[in-house]
Amino acid sequence: MGLSRRRLIKWAGGAVGVVAATAAGGAAWLAAKMRETEHGYTYPESAGLLEPTPACEDSAATIAQTQGPYYTPNTPKRANLRESGTAGQPLLIAGRILTTDCRPVAGAVIDVWSCDAEGVYDNDGFTLRGHQFTDEEGRFRIETIKPAAYTDFGISRTPHIHVKLQGPGTALLTTQLYFPGEADNADDSIYDERLLMNVTALEDGGLLGEFDFVLAAAPARV
Ligand code: FE
């Protein structure tokens, strides 16, 4: 028997999986490793690009924006970022992740973070932070709350949601989402109307914020 190595892979959910990679299993270990991104996500086995959506024209990739000073990596994998006692108006963010040639990206990761209803980020734990994967049709749903406007470092920010996204074979995108009709939008130098969600009020008092992301292909490896 050839070289035998043991590797620890930190899974996004916090559990620890042990993978024994032997010479025979090396290819499997490498395949698993390739599904991890620099942010510690692990893509599902079935992740991949699907066929183009019929009658869909090529579209530009969603614009990038700064991640700001409050990103925390290795967030929990969960679809609902609200916990018992989380104040604020419930917000369901839903949409699809597509390629520039309109293919749904299955198994793409979407990592979401925001401040709370008082304009405060949790920089010690994972309050209002978490990531999720798209389904086979490139769809995602994340439940959170509508964050408040805040001013930090002398910069006024209108309410916004921070996101990082990446699919197998796509570039990593870091950007932000915004709410239409906010009085503070006009005073926020980072705000961009191309990142406005389509927001509708739900009967239960919450909000639905819809947005489809378009991801560029990953840069070619040299
Ligand atoms: Fe922010």
CSV table of C-alpha atoms and ligand atoms in Angstrom, one decimal:
chain,number,residue,atom,x,y,z
A,1,MET,CA,0.0,0.0,0.0
A,2,GLY,CA,1.3,3.4,-0.9
A,3,LEU,CA,1.3,6.7,1.0
A,4,SER,CA,-1.4,7.1,3.5
A,5,ARG,CA,-2.4,10.5,4.8
A,6,ARG,CA,-5.1,11.8,7.0
A,7,ARG,CA,-6.6,15.2,6.5
A,8,LEU,CA,-9.0,17.2,8.5
A,9,ILE,CA,-11.6,19.1,6.5
A,10,LYS,CA,-13.5,21.8,8.4
A,11,TRP,CA,-17.0,21.6,7.2
A,12,ALA,CA,-19.1,24.8,6.9
A,13,GLY,CA,-21.6,23.6,9.5
A,14,GLY,CA,-19.0,23.5,12.2
A,15,ALA,CA,-18.7,19.7,12.4
A,16,VAL,CA,-15.4,18.1,11.6
A,17,GLY,CA,-15.1,15.4,9.0
A,18,VAL,CA,-12.1,13.2,8.8
A,19,VAL,CA,-11.1,12.0,5.4
A,20,ALA,CA,-8.5,9.3,5.0
A,21,ALA,CA,-6.7,9.8,1.7
A,22,THR,CA,-4.8,6.8,0.5
A,23,ALA,CA,-3.1,6.6,-2.9
A,24,ALA,CA,-6.3,5.0,-4.2
A,25,GLY,CA,-8.5,7.7,-2.5
A,26,GLY,CA,-6.3,10.6,-3.4
A,27,ALA,CA,-8.4,11.6,-6.4
A,28,ALA,CA,-11.5,11.7,-4.2
A,29,TRP,CA,-9.8,13.8,-1.6
A,30,LEU,CA,-8.6,16.2,-4.2
A,31,ALA,CA,-12.1,16.4,-5.8
A,32,ALA,CA,-13.5,17.3,-2.3
A,33,LYS,CA,-10.8,19.8,-1.7
A,34,MET,CA,-11.6,21.5,-5.0
A,35,ARG,CA,-15.1,22.1,-3.8
A,36,GLU,CA,-13.9,24.2,-0.9
A,37,THR,CA,-13.5,27.9,-1.5
A,38,GLU,CA,-11.1,30.3,0.2
A,39,HIS,CA,-13.9,31.1,2.6
A,40,GLY,CA,-14.4,27.6,3.9
A,41,TYR,CA,-17.5,26.6,2.1
A,42,THR,CA,-17.9,23.1,0.7
A,43,TYR,CA,-19.8,22.6,-2.4
A,44,PRO,CA,-22.3,19.7,-2.6
A,45,GLU,CA,-21.4,16.7,-4.7
A,46,SER,CA,-23.9,17.5,-7.3
A,47,ALA,CA,-22.8,21.1,-7.9
A,48,GLY,CA,-22.4,22.2,-11.4
A,49,LEU,CA,-23.7,24.3,-14.3
A,50,LEU,CA,-27.0,23.5,-15.9
A,51,GLU,CA,-28.1,23.9,-19.5
A,52,PRO,CA,-28.9,27.5,-20.7
A,53,THR,CA,-32.4,28.8,-20.0
A,54,PRO,CA,-34.3,28.9,-23.4
A,55,ALA,CA,-34.9,32.4,-24.9
A,56,CYS,CA,-32.4,34.0,-22.5
A,57,GLU,CA,-30.0,36.6,-23.8
A,58,ASP,CA,-26.5,37.1,-22.5
A,59,SER,CA,-26.4,39.5,-19.6
A,60,ALA,CA,-23.7,41.5,-17.8
A,61,ALA,CA,-22.4,40.2,-14.5
A,62,THR,CA,-23.8,41.7,-11.3
A,63,ILE,CA,-21.5,44.6,-10.2
A,64,ALA,CA,-19.1,44.1,-7.3
A,65,GLN,CA,-19.0,46.3,-4.3
A,66,THR,CA,-16.7,46.6,-1.3
A,67,GLN,CA,-17.2,43.9,1.4
A,68,GLY,CA,-16.7,46.6,4.0
A,69,PRO,CA,-15.0,46.1,7.4
A,70,TYR,CA,-17.4,43.7,9.0
A,71,TYR,CA,-17.1,40.4,7.1
A,72,THR,CA,-16.6,37.2,9.1
A,73,PRO,CA,-15.6,34.0,7.3
A,74,ASN,CA,-16.7,30.5,8.1
A,75,THR,CA,-20.4,31.4,8.8
A,76,PRO,CA,-22.9,28.7,9.7
A,77,LYS,CA,-24.8,27.0,6.9
A,78,ARG,CA,-28.4,27.9,7.5
A,79,ALA,CA,-31.3,29.4,5.6
A,80,ASN,CA,-32.8,31.4,8.5
A,81,LEU,CA,-30.5,33.9,10.1
A,82,ARG,CA,-33.2,35.0,12.6
A,83,GLU,CA,-33.0,33.6,16.1
A,84,SER,CA,-35.4,33.7,19.0
A,85,GLY,CA,-35.6,37.3,20.1
A,86,THR,CA,-34.1,38.8,16.9
A,87,ALA,CA,-35.7,42.2,16.5
A,88,GLY,CA,-36.6,43.8,13.2
A,89,GLN,CA,-38.9,43.4,10.2
A,90,PRO,CA,-38.6,39.9,8.8
A,91,LEU,CA,-37.0,39.9,5.3
A,92,LEU,CA,-37.0,36.9,2.9
A,93,ILE,CA,-34.3,37.3,0.2
A,94,ALA,CA,-35.0,35.1,-2.7
A,95,GLY,CA,-33.8,34.7,-6.3
A,96,ARG,CA,-31.5,32.8,-8.6
A,97,ILE,CA,-27.8,32.7,-9.4
A,98,LEU,CA,-27.1,32.6,-13.2
A,99,THR,CA,-24.1,32.7,-15.5
A,100,THR,CA,-23.7,35.5,-18.1
A,101,ASP,CA,-25.1,33.1,-20.7
A,102,CYS,CA,-28.1,32.5,-18.5
A,103,ARG,CA,-27.4,29.1,-17.1
A,104,PRO,CA,-28.6,28.5,-13.5
A,105,VAL,CA,-25.7,27.8,-11.2
A,106,ALA,CA,-26.5,24.8,-9.0
A,107,GLY,CA,-24.7,24.4,-5.7
A,108,ALA,CA,-23.5,28.0,-5.7
A,109,VAL,CA,-22.8,29.4,-2.2
A,110,ILE,CA,-24.4,32.7,-1.1
A,111,ASP,CA,-23.0,34.1,2.1
A,112,VAL,CA,-25.1,36.9,3.7
A,113,TRP,CA,-24.4,39.3,6.5
A,114,SER,CA,-25.9,42.6,7.7
A,115,CYS,CA,-26.2,44.8,10.8
A,116,ASP,CA,-29.2,44.5,13.0
A,117,ALA,CA,-32.3,46.7,13.4
A,118,GLU,CA,-30.2,49.1,15.4
A,119,GLY,CA,-27.4,49.4,12.9
A,120,VAL,CA,-25.0,47.2,14.8
A,121,TYR,CA,-22.9,44.3,13.4
A,122,ASP,CA,-22.1,41.2,15.5
A,123,ASN,CA,-18.3,41.0,15.0
A,124,ASP,CA,-17.7,38.4,17.7
A,125,GLY,CA,-20.3,35.8,16.7
A,126,PHE,CA,-22.6,34.9,13.8
A,127,THR,CA,-25.7,36.9,14.5
A,128,LEU,CA,-27.4,37.8,11.2
A,129,ARG,CA,-24.7,35.9,9.3
A,130,GLY,CA,-24.9,32.6,7.4
A,131,HIS,CA,-24.6,30.9,4.1
A,132,GLN,CA,-26.7,28.7,1.9
A,133,PHE,CA,-26.5,26.9,-1.4
A,134,THR,CA,-28.5,27.2,-4.6
A,135,ASP,CA,-30.7,24.3,-5.6
A,136,GLU,CA,-30.6,22.5,-9.0
A,137,GLU,CA,-32.4,25.5,-10.6
A,138,GLY,CA,-30.0,28.0,-9.1
A,139,ARG,CA,-32.5,29.2,-6.6
A,140,PHE,CA,-31.8,30.5,-3.1
A,141,ARG,CA,-33.8,31.7,-0.1
A,142,ILE,CA,-32.4,33.4,3.0
A,143,GLU,CA,-34.5,34.6,5.9
A,144,THR,CA,-33.2,37.6,7.9
A,145,ILE,CA,-34.4,41.0,9.0
A,146,LYS,CA,-34.3,44.4,7.3
A,147,PRO,CA,-31.2,46.1,8.6
A,148,ALA,CA,-31.1,49.7,9.8
A,149,ALA,CA,-29.1,52.6,8.3
A,150,TYR,CA,-25.9,53.4,10.1
A,151,THR,CA,-22.9,55.7,10.1
A,152,ASP,CA,-19.5,54.3,10.8
A,153,PHE,CA,-16.1,55.8,10.1
A,154,GLY,CA,-17.9,59.0,9.1
A,155,ILE,CA,-19.7,57.1,6.2
A,156,SER,CA,-23.5,57.2,6.1
A,157,ARG,CA,-24.9,53.9,4.9
A,158,THR,CA,-28.4,53.3,3.7
A,159,PRO,CA,-30.0,50.0,4.7
A,160,HIS,CA,-28.1,47.2,2.8
A,161,ILE,CA,-27.4,43.5,2.8
A,162,HIS,CA,-23.8,42.3,2.2
A,163,VAL,CA,-23.4,39.1,0.1
A,164,LYS,CA,-20.6,36.9,-1.2
A,165,LEU,CA,-21.4,34.4,-3.9
A,166,GLN,CA,-19.5,31.8,-5.9
A,167,GLY,CA,-20.5,28.8,-7.9
A,168,PRO,CA,-18.4,26.0,-9.3
A,169,GLY,CA,-16.7,27.5,-12.3
A,170,THR,CA,-17.6,31.1,-11.5
A,171,ALA,CA,-15.7,34.0,-10.2
A,172,LEU,CA,-16.3,35.0,-6.6
A,173,LEU,CA,-18.6,38.1,-6.3
A,174,THR,CA,-18.7,40.4,-3.3
A,175,THR,CA,-21.5,42.9,-3.5
A,176,GLN,CA,-24.4,44.5,-1.6
A,177,LEU,CA,-28.2,44.7,-2.0
A,178,TYR,CA,-30.4,47.7,-1.5
A,179,PHE,CA,-34.1,48.6,-0.8
A,180,PRO,CA,-36.0,50.9,-3.1
A,181,GLY,CA,-37.6,54.0,-1.8
A,182,GLU,CA,-35.2,54.5,1.2
A,183,ALA,CA,-34.6,58.1,2.1
A,184,ASP,CA,-31.0,57.4,2.8
A,185,ASN,CA,-30.2,55.9,-0.6
A,186,ALA,CA,-29.4,59.3,-2.1
A,187,ASP,CA,-26.9,60.1,0.7
A,188,ASP,CA,-25.0,56.9,0.5
A,189,SER,CA,-21.9,57.1,-1.8
A,190,ILE,CA,-21.7,53.3,-2.2
A,191,TYR,CA,-25.4,52.8,-3.0
A,192,ASP,CA,-26.0,51.7,-6.6
A,193,GLU,CA,-29.5,51.4,-8.1
A,194,ARG,CA,-28.3,48.3,-10.2
A,195,LEU,CA,-28.3,46.4,-6.9
A,196,LEU,CA,-31.9,47.3,-5.8
A,197,MET,CA,-34.0,44.3,-4.8
A,198,ASN,CA,-37.6,44.1,-6.0
A,199,VAL,CA,-39.2,44.5,-2.6
A,200,THR,CA,-42.8,43.6,-1.8
A,201,ALA,CA,-44.7,43.6,1.5
A,202,LEU,CA,-45.9,40.2,2.7
A,203,GLU,CA,-49.2,39.6,4.5
A,204,ASP,CA,-47.4,38.6,7.7
A,205,GLY,CA,-45.8,42.0,8.0
A,206,GLY,CA,-42.5,40.9,6.5
A,207,LEU,CA,-40.8,41.8,3.3
A,208,LEU,CA,-39.8,39.8,0.2
A,209,GLY,CA,-36.7,41.0,-1.5
A,210,GLU,CA,-36.1,39.4,-4.9
A,211,PHE,CA,-32.8,39.6,-6.8
A,212,ASP,CA,-31.2,37.5,-9.5
A,213,PHE,CA,-27.4,37.5,-9.5
A,214,VAL,CA,-25.3,37.0,-12.6
A,215,LEU,CA,-21.8,35.6,-12.0
A,216,ALA,CA,-18.9,35.9,-14.4
A,217,ALA,CA,-16.9,32.8,-15.3
A,218,ALA,CA,-13.9,32.0,-13.2
A,219,PRO,CA,-10.6,33.4,-14.5
A,220,ALA,CA,-8.6,30.9,-16.5
A,221,ARG,CA,-6.0,29.1,-14.5
A,222,VAL,CA,-2.5,29.6,-15.8
B,1,FE,FE,-22.6,47.3,6.0
